[in-house]
Each structure stands twice: as structure tokens, then as C-alpha cells.
PDB file of C-alpha atoms in Angstrom:
ATOM      1  CA  UNK C  13       0.815 -21.666   1.127  1.00 65.00           C
ATOM      2  CA  UNK C  14       2.663 -19.586   3.512  1.00 84.00           C
ATOM      3  CA  UNK C  15      -0.344 -17.554   4.162  1.00 84.00           C
ATOM      4  CA  UNK C  16      -2.310 -21.217   5.436  1.00 84.00           C
ATOM      5  CA  UNK C  17       0.430 -21.837   7.510  1.00 87.00           C
ATOM      6  CA  UNK C  18       0.669 -18.270   9.243  1.00 86.00           C
ATOM      7  CA  UNK C  19      -3.039 -18.650  10.110  1.00 88.00           C
ATOM      8  CA  UNK C  20      -2.080 -21.718  11.484  1.00 89.00           C
ATOM      9  CA  UNK C  21       0.373 -20.748  13.505  1.00 91.00           C
ATOM     10  CA  UNK C  22      -1.489 -17.610  14.603  1.00 91.00           C
ATOM     11  CA  UNK C  23      -4.430 -19.854  15.294  1.00 90.00           C
ATOM     12  CA  UNK C  24      -2.370 -22.046  17.718  1.00 92.00           C
ATOM     13  CA  UNK C  25      -1.052 -19.382  19.273  1.00 92.00           C
ATOM     14  CA  UNK C  26      -4.312 -17.807  19.982  1.00 92.00           C
ATOM     15  CA  UNK C  27      -5.895 -20.859  21.719  1.00 92.00           C
ATOM     16  CA  UNK C  28      -2.877 -21.118  23.580  1.00 92.00           C
ATOM     17  CA  UNK C  29      -3.371 -17.633  24.706  1.00 91.00           C
ATOM     18  CA  UNK C  30      -7.303 -18.714  26.041  1.00 89.00           C
ATOM     19  CA  UNK C  31      -5.722 -22.079  27.268  1.00 92.00           C
ATOM     20  CA  UNK C  32      -3.573 -20.161  29.688  1.00 91.00           C
ATOM     21  CA  UNK C  33      -6.014 -17.691  30.489  1.00 87.00           C
ATOM     22  CA  UNK C  34      -8.955 -20.465  31.361  1.00 86.00           C
ATOM     23  CA  UNK C  35      -6.278 -22.178  33.729  1.00 92.00           C
ATOM     24  CA  UNK C  36      -5.179 -19.127  35.301  1.00 88.00           C
ATOM     25  CA  UNK C  37      -7.565 -16.157  35.441  1.00 81.00           C
ATOM     26  CA  UNK C  38      -4.682 -13.358  37.245  1.00 85.00           C
ATOM     27  CA  UNK C  39      -2.592 -13.979  34.347  1.00 84.00           C
ATOM     28  CA  UNK C  40      -1.699 -11.183  32.064  1.00 86.00           C
ATOM     29  CA  UNK C  41      -2.366 -13.452  28.857  1.00 87.00           C
ATOM     30  CA  UNK C  42      -5.741 -13.344  27.955  1.00 88.00           C
ATOM     31  CA  UNK C  43      -7.603 -12.328  25.244  1.00 92.00           C
ATOM     32  CA  UNK C  44      -9.302  -9.120  24.499  1.00 95.00           C
ATOM     33  CA  UNK C  45     -11.640  -7.765  21.637  1.00 97.00           C
ATOM     34  CA  UNK C  46      -8.262  -6.840  19.830  1.00 96.00           C
ATOM     35  CA  UNK C  47      -6.814  -9.856  19.680  1.00 96.00           C
ATOM     36  CA  UNK C  48     -10.046 -11.717  18.622  1.00 96.00           C
ATOM     37  CA  UNK C  49     -10.683  -8.851  15.360  1.00 97.00           C
ATOM     38  CA  UNK C  50      -6.554  -9.826  14.981  1.00 95.00           C
ATOM     39  CA  UNK C  51      -7.480 -13.439  14.546  1.00 95.00           C
ATOM     40  CA  UNK C  52     -10.295 -12.612  12.292  1.00 96.00           C
ATOM     41  CA  UNK C  53      -8.329 -11.021  10.003  1.00 94.00           C
ATOM     42  CA  UNK C  54      -5.593 -13.387   9.603  1.00 94.00           C
ATOM     43  CA  UNK C  55      -8.175 -15.643   8.362  1.00 93.00           C
ATOM     44  CA  UNK C  56      -9.305 -12.901   6.108  1.00 91.00           C
ATOM     45  CA  UNK C  57      -5.523 -13.131   4.946  1.00 90.00           C
ATOM     46  CA  UNK C  58      -5.522 -16.806   4.414  1.00 90.00           C
ATOM     47  CA  UNK C  59      -6.670 -19.179   1.434  1.00 87.00           C
ATOM     48  CA  UNK C  60      -8.473 -22.109   3.454  1.00 89.00           C
ATOM     49  CA  UNK C  61     -11.989 -22.623   3.185  1.00 87.00           C
ATOM     50  CA  UNK C  62     -12.371 -23.632   7.006  1.00 91.00           C
ATOM     51  CA  UNK C  63     -11.687 -19.860   7.794  1.00 94.00           C
ATOM     52  CA  UNK C  64     -15.292 -19.038   7.406  1.00 95.00           C
ATOM     53  CA  UNK C  65     -16.181 -21.723  10.112  1.00 96.00           C
ATOM     54  CA  UNK C  66     -13.267 -19.929  12.289  1.00 95.00           C
ATOM     55  CA  UNK C  67     -14.617 -16.933  12.227  1.00 96.00           C
ATOM     56  CA  UNK C  68     -18.005 -17.916  13.293  1.00 98.00           C
ATOM     57  CA  UNK C  69     -16.558 -20.011  16.323  1.00 96.00           C
ATOM     58  CA  UNK C  70     -14.374 -16.648  17.218  1.00 97.00           C
ATOM     59  CA  UNK C  71     -17.364 -14.501  17.058  1.00 98.00           C
ATOM     60  CA  UNK C  72     -19.680 -16.656  19.259  1.00 97.00           C
ATOM     61  CA  UNK C  73     -16.751 -16.795  21.639  1.00 96.00           C
ATOM     62  CA  UNK C  74     -16.723 -13.189  21.899  1.00 96.00           C
ATOM     63  CA  UNK C  75     -20.464 -12.982  22.582  1.00 97.00           C
ATOM     64  CA  UNK C  76     -19.765 -16.055  25.359  1.00 96.00           C
ATOM     65  CA  UNK C  77     -17.349 -14.042  27.557  1.00 94.00           C
ATOM     66  CA  UNK C  78     -19.024 -10.557  26.867  1.00 96.00           C
ATOM     67  CA  UNK C  79     -22.071 -12.092  28.615  1.00 96.00           C
ATOM     68  CA  UNK C  80     -20.114 -13.625  30.946  1.00 94.00           C
ATOM     69  CA  UNK C  81     -19.020 -10.594  32.176  1.00 93.00           C
ATOM     70  CA  UNK C  82     -15.948 -10.174  30.563  1.00 91.00           C
ATOM     71  CA  UNK C  83     -14.125  -6.357  30.751  1.00 90.00           C
ATOM     72  CA  UNK C  84     -11.812  -7.311  28.127  1.00 93.00           C
ATOM     73  CA  UNK C  85     -13.788  -8.724  25.318  1.00 96.00           C
ATOM     74  CA  UNK C  86     -16.677  -6.996  23.270  1.00 96.00           C
ATOM     75  CA  UNK C  87     -18.835  -7.695  20.074  1.00 97.00           C
ATOM     76  CA  UNK C  88     -17.711  -4.669  18.268  1.00 97.00           C
ATOM     77  CA  UNK C  89     -18.385  -3.576  14.804  1.00 97.00           C
ATOM     78  CA  UNK C  90     -15.027  -3.954  13.457  1.00 97.00           C
ATOM     79  CA  UNK C  91     -14.761  -7.800  14.603  1.00 97.00           C
ATOM     80  CA  UNK C  92     -18.352  -8.206  12.720  1.00 98.00           C
ATOM     81  CA  UNK C  93     -17.087  -5.829   9.854  1.00 97.00           C
ATOM     82  CA  UNK C  94     -13.889  -8.592   9.389  1.00 97.00           C
ATOM     83  CA  UNK C  95     -15.846 -11.072   9.623  1.00 97.00           C
ATOM     84  CA  UNK C  96     -18.253 -10.138   7.073  1.00 97.00           C
ATOM     85  CA  UNK C  97     -15.204  -9.896   4.749  1.00 95.00           C
ATOM     86  CA  UNK C  98     -13.590 -13.244   5.315  1.00 95.00           C
ATOM     87  CA  UNK C  99     -17.329 -14.782   4.644  1.00 95.00           C
ATOM     88  CA  UNK C 100     -17.612 -12.971   1.542  1.00 93.00           C
ATOM     89  CA  UNK C 101     -14.230 -13.389   0.092  1.00 91.00           C
ATOM     90  CA  UNK C 102     -15.003 -17.360   0.502  1.00 91.00           C
ATOM     91  CA  UNK C 103     -18.747 -16.527  -0.675  1.00 90.00           C
ATOM     92  CA  UNK C 104     -20.180 -17.734   2.117  1.00 93.00           C
ATOM     93  CA  UNK C 105     -23.443 -15.989   1.743  1.00 93.00           C
ATOM     94  CA  UNK C 106     -25.801 -18.093   4.101  1.00 94.00           C
ATOM     95  CA  UNK C 107     -23.445 -17.201   7.282  1.00 96.00           C
ATOM     96  CA  UNK C 108     -22.500 -13.696   5.930  1.00 96.00           C
ATOM     97  CA  UNK C 109     -26.294 -12.901   6.080  1.00 95.00           C
ATOM     98  CA  UNK C 110     -26.590 -14.685   9.449  1.00 97.00           C
ATOM     99  CA  UNK C 111     -24.143 -12.172  10.795  1.00 98.00           C
ATOM    100  CA  UNK C 112     -25.559  -9.147   9.300  1.00 97.00           C
ATOM    101  CA  UNK C 113     -28.985  -9.981  10.720  1.00 96.00           C
ATOM    102  CA  UNK C 114     -26.607 -10.511  14.320  1.00 98.00           C
ATOM    103  CA  UNK C 115     -25.747  -7.146  13.885  1.00 97.00           C
ATOM    104  CA  UNK C 116     -28.994  -5.381  13.092  1.00 95.00           C
ATOM    105  CA  UNK C 117     -30.587  -7.459  16.059  1.00 97.00           C
ATOM    106  CA  UNK C 118     -27.709  -6.224  18.482  1.00 97.00           C
ATOM    107  CA  UNK C 119     -28.000  -2.504  16.954  1.00 96.00           C
ATOM    108  CA  UNK C 120     -31.784  -2.799  17.216  1.00 95.00           C
ATOM    109  CA  UNK C 121     -31.719  -3.614  20.806  1.00 97.00           C
ATOM    110  CA  UNK C 122     -29.783  -0.924  21.794  1.00 97.00           C
ATOM    111  CA  UNK C 123     -25.932  -1.579  20.638  1.00 97.00           C
ATOM    112  CA  UNK C 124     -25.932   1.687  18.498  1.00 95.00           C
ATOM    113  CA  UNK C 125     -22.422   1.014  18.134  1.00 96.00           C
ATOM    114  CA  UNK C 126     -23.249  -2.042  16.316  1.00 96.00           C
ATOM    115  CA  UNK C 127     -25.305  -0.546  13.230  1.00 94.00           C
ATOM    116  CA  UNK C 128     -24.435  -2.402  10.257  1.00 94.00           C
ATOM    117  CA  UNK C 129     -22.848   0.407   7.382  1.00 91.00           C
ATOM    118  CA  UNK C 130     -22.471   0.096   3.824  1.00 90.00           C
ATOM    119  CA  UNK C 131     -19.341  -2.036   4.095  1.00 91.00           C
ATOM    120  CA  UNK C 132     -20.974  -4.661   5.878  1.00 94.00           C
ATOM    121  CA  UNK C 133     -23.992  -4.815   3.583  1.00 92.00           C
ATOM    122  CA  UNK C 134     -21.602  -4.346   1.034  1.00 91.00           C
ATOM    123  CA  UNK C 135     -19.977  -7.725   2.057  1.00 93.00           C
ATOM    124  CA  UNK C 136     -23.434  -9.882   2.397  1.00 94.00           C
ATOM    125  CA  UNK C 137     -23.965  -8.547  -1.278  1.00 91.00           C
ATOM    126  CA  UNK C 138     -20.606  -9.571  -2.926  1.00 90.00           C
ATOM    127  CA  UNK C 139     -20.905 -13.232  -0.610  1.00 91.00           C
ATOM    128  CA  UNK C 140     -24.386 -13.598  -2.455  1.00 88.00           C
ATOM    129  CA  UNK C 141     -22.470 -12.433  -5.929  1.00 85.00           C
ATOM    130  CA  UNK C 142     -19.777 -15.073  -5.383  1.00 80.00           C
ATOM    131  CA  UNK C 143     -22.320 -17.823  -4.963  1.00 71.00           C
ATOM    132  CA  UNK C 144     -23.767 -16.427  -8.117  1.00 69.00           C
ATOM    133  CA  UNK C 145     -20.538 -16.818  -9.805  1.00 65.00           C
ATOM    134  CA  UNK C 146     -19.828 -20.040  -8.087  1.00 65.00           C
ATOM    135  CA  UNK C 147     -23.139 -21.650  -9.741  1.00 58.00           C
ATOM    136  CA  UNK C 148     -22.414 -20.244 -13.274  1.00 56.00           C
ATOM    137  CA  UNK C 149     -18.984 -21.426 -13.549  1.00 55.00           C
ATOM    138  CA  UNK C 150     -20.138 -24.779 -12.197  1.00 53.00           C
ATOM    139  CA  UNK C 151     -22.662 -24.807 -14.940  1.00 49.00           C
ATOM    140  CA  UNK C 152     -19.876 -24.176 -17.397  1.00 48.00           C
ATOM    141  CA  UNK C 153     -17.393 -26.358 -15.764  1.00 48.00           C
ATOM    142  CA  UNK C 154     -20.050 -29.321 -16.714  1.00 48.00           C
ATOM    143  CA  UNK C 155     -18.981 -28.677 -20.623  1.00 45.00           C
ATOM    144  CA  UNK C 156     -22.887 -26.602 -21.118  1.00 48.00           C
ATOM    145  CA  UNK C 157     -24.640 -29.636 -19.716  1.00 47.00           C
ATOM    146  CA  UNK C 158     -28.084 -28.951 -18.436  1.00 46.00           C
ATOM    147  CA  UNK C 159     -27.631 -28.073 -14.855  1.00 53.00           C
ATOM    148  CA  UNK C 160     -30.775 -26.733 -13.816  1.00 55.00           C
ATOM    149  CA  UNK C 161     -29.394 -26.538  -9.868  1.00 55.00           C
ATOM    150  CA  UNK C 162     -26.774 -24.437 -10.695  1.00 56.00           C
ATOM    151  CA  UNK C 163     -28.962 -22.215 -12.621  1.00 65.00           C
ATOM    152  CA  UNK C 164     -31.572 -22.055  -9.719  1.00 67.00           C
ATOM    153  CA  UNK C 165     -29.021 -21.167  -7.419  1.00 67.00           C
ATOM    154  CA  UNK C 166     -27.017 -18.085  -9.669  1.00 69.00           C
ATOM    155  CA  UNK C 167     -30.961 -16.632  -9.733  1.00 74.00           C
ATOM    156  CA  UNK C 168     -31.668 -17.326  -5.950  1.00 77.00           C
ATOM    157  CA  UNK C 169     -28.163 -15.657  -5.227  1.00 75.00           C
ATOM    158  CA  UNK C 170     -28.928 -12.970  -7.205  1.00 75.00           C
ATOM    159  CA  UNK C 171     -32.419 -12.277  -5.792  1.00 82.00           C
ATOM    160  CA  UNK C 172     -30.871 -12.279  -2.480  1.00 82.00           C
ATOM    161  CA  UNK C 173     -28.352  -9.804  -3.451  1.00 82.00           C
ATOM    162  CA  UNK C 174     -31.107  -7.642  -5.147  1.00 82.00           C
ATOM    163  CA  UNK C 175     -33.406  -7.863  -1.583  1.00 86.00           C
ATOM    164  CA  UNK C 176     -30.487  -6.366   0.236  1.00 84.00           C
ATOM    165  CA  UNK C 177     -29.889  -3.973  -2.078  1.00 83.00           C
ATOM    166  CA  UNK C 178     -33.483  -2.472  -1.699  1.00 85.00           C
ATOM    167  CA  UNK C 179     -33.355  -3.345   1.941  1.00 84.00           C
ATOM    168  CA  UNK C 180     -30.197  -0.638   2.011  1.00 85.00           C
ATOM    169  CA  UNK C 181     -32.513   1.993  -0.376  1.00 84.00           C
ATOM    170  CA  UNK C 182     -35.324   1.433   1.936  1.00 87.00           C
ATOM    171  CA  UNK C 183     -33.220   2.446   5.153  1.00 85.00           C
ATOM    172  CA  UNK C 184     -31.273   5.382   3.317  1.00 85.00           C
ATOM    173  CA  UNK C 185     -34.935   6.791   2.383  1.00 87.00           C
ATOM    174  CA  UNK C 186     -35.763   6.392   5.993  1.00 88.00           C
ATOM    175  CA  UNK C 187     -33.168   8.836   7.199  1.00 87.00           C
ATOM    176  CA  UNK C 188     -30.265   6.201   7.319  1.00 84.00           C
ATOM    177  CA  UNK C 189     -28.292   8.492   4.936  1.00 78.00           C
ATOM    178  CA  UNK C 190     -24.878   6.526   5.808  1.00 77.00           C
ATOM    179  CA  UNK C 191     -25.705   2.907   4.043  1.00 79.00           C
ATOM    180  CA  UNK C 192     -26.533   4.134   0.366  1.00 71.00           C
ATOM    181  CA  UNK C 193     -25.446   1.861  -1.715  1.00 65.00           C
ATOM    182  CA  UNK C 194     -22.111   3.420  -3.791  1.00 64.00           C
ATOM    183  CA  UNK C 195     -20.995   1.441  -7.047  1.00 54.00           C
ATOM    184  CA  UNK C 196     -18.871  -0.804  -4.890  1.00 54.00           C
ATOM    185  CA  UNK C 197     -22.474  -2.207  -3.631  1.00 52.00           C
ATOM    186  CA  UNK C 198     -23.266  -2.822  -7.141  1.00 54.00           C
ATOM    187  CA  UNK C 199     -20.250  -4.155  -8.916  1.00 53.00           C
ATOM    188  CA  UNK C 200     -17.089  -4.638  -6.058  1.00 48.00           C
ATOM    189  CA  UNK C 201     -15.552  -6.759  -3.996  1.00 52.00           C
ATOM    190  CA  UNK C 202     -15.141  -5.345  -0.686  1.00 53.00           C
ATOM    191  CA  UNK C 203     -11.602  -4.609   0.501  1.00 48.00           C
ATOM    192  CA  UNK C 204      -9.654  -4.655   3.318  1.00 46.00           C
ATOM    193  CA  UNK C 205      -9.472  -0.772   3.136  1.00 40.00           C
ATOM    194  CA  UNK C 206     -12.900  -0.868   4.175  1.00 39.00           C
TER     195      UNK C 206
END
């Protein structure tokens, strides 16, 4: 639809910006943290399942530029939070879990500003929930035919979401009062307002 076409145009423009900067380092046109995060945000609005792959590529590119000494690109909590919303929106629990773990590792290595918050955890919980719902709907879609794989996938996704909730509660009890799961962690999808 229109959202997908807009996302494609934005991605082409962003790629052009990167190409111009790569060809001429002194060019005033260069991607920065805000442009990367904006691109991730555009992908959140699209309906294209490929958005999850693109989000991961953008985060990895940000990491490469930061490690390469970029003075204008740095992984930040906003980019991670928006990426997690994209991944949860498409039910990509595996990648969402990977991004959350990446954030936790960076936080534990001294990047205080990358401490995952309640919104980050809720996004991953929602991604697991979407996976469980997908597995259940696939089972129903097969006219109630026996589908042990779908049932097993639903149970595994539910267990992973539960483990994440338990992890959040443990961290809260250890003094991290900003990550106690609220009602949204138990029953609502993450929203762009987070």
C-alpha cells in the first residue's frame, strides 16, 4: 500500500544519503543517529514484513559506524526502542529477544544510557505473544486439524514471554524500580507513544 511505497522511497533516499557520504566524506550530507532512527521509525509504519530484516541491518550499520569512530552516529536507546517496536509489530520474537539482549550487554558494559526500560521489555513480550497467537491461528486455520507443531510453538512463545516477565520482576526486586511490568506488559501491544 501507500505506507510500503513511502517506506521504499524513504529507504532509497536514505541509501542515497549514505552513498553520497561514502563517496565524499567532506559532504555535509551524512547520516546521523537521528536519520537512522527516523528510518527505523518509517519501517515501523510500513506493512512490509521485510522491515524486520532492514531494521537489523540499520542497527548493525549504526554499530559499525560508531565502532569506526563516527562523530554523528551512536547507538542510542531511542533507536533500540523503535527497533523493538518494529520487531514486535511483526511478531519477530527471535530478533526482538536478540536486540534486547544486545541492549542489556551494552548497558552492563557501561553504556548507562542503553538500560532497557519497561517499553523495551514489553515490546519483546508482545513479540512472543504475537508468535503464540500466530501459531494458534495457524492451528485454527487448518480447520482444527491436529497440529502439534503449532501447539508447541504457542507454548514455547508463551513460556518465553513468561520468562521475560519473571526477569523483569526479579530486576525490579533488585532495585530497578523503572522496569516493573505494568498492565501493558501483561496484555497490550506496544504503541508508538512509548
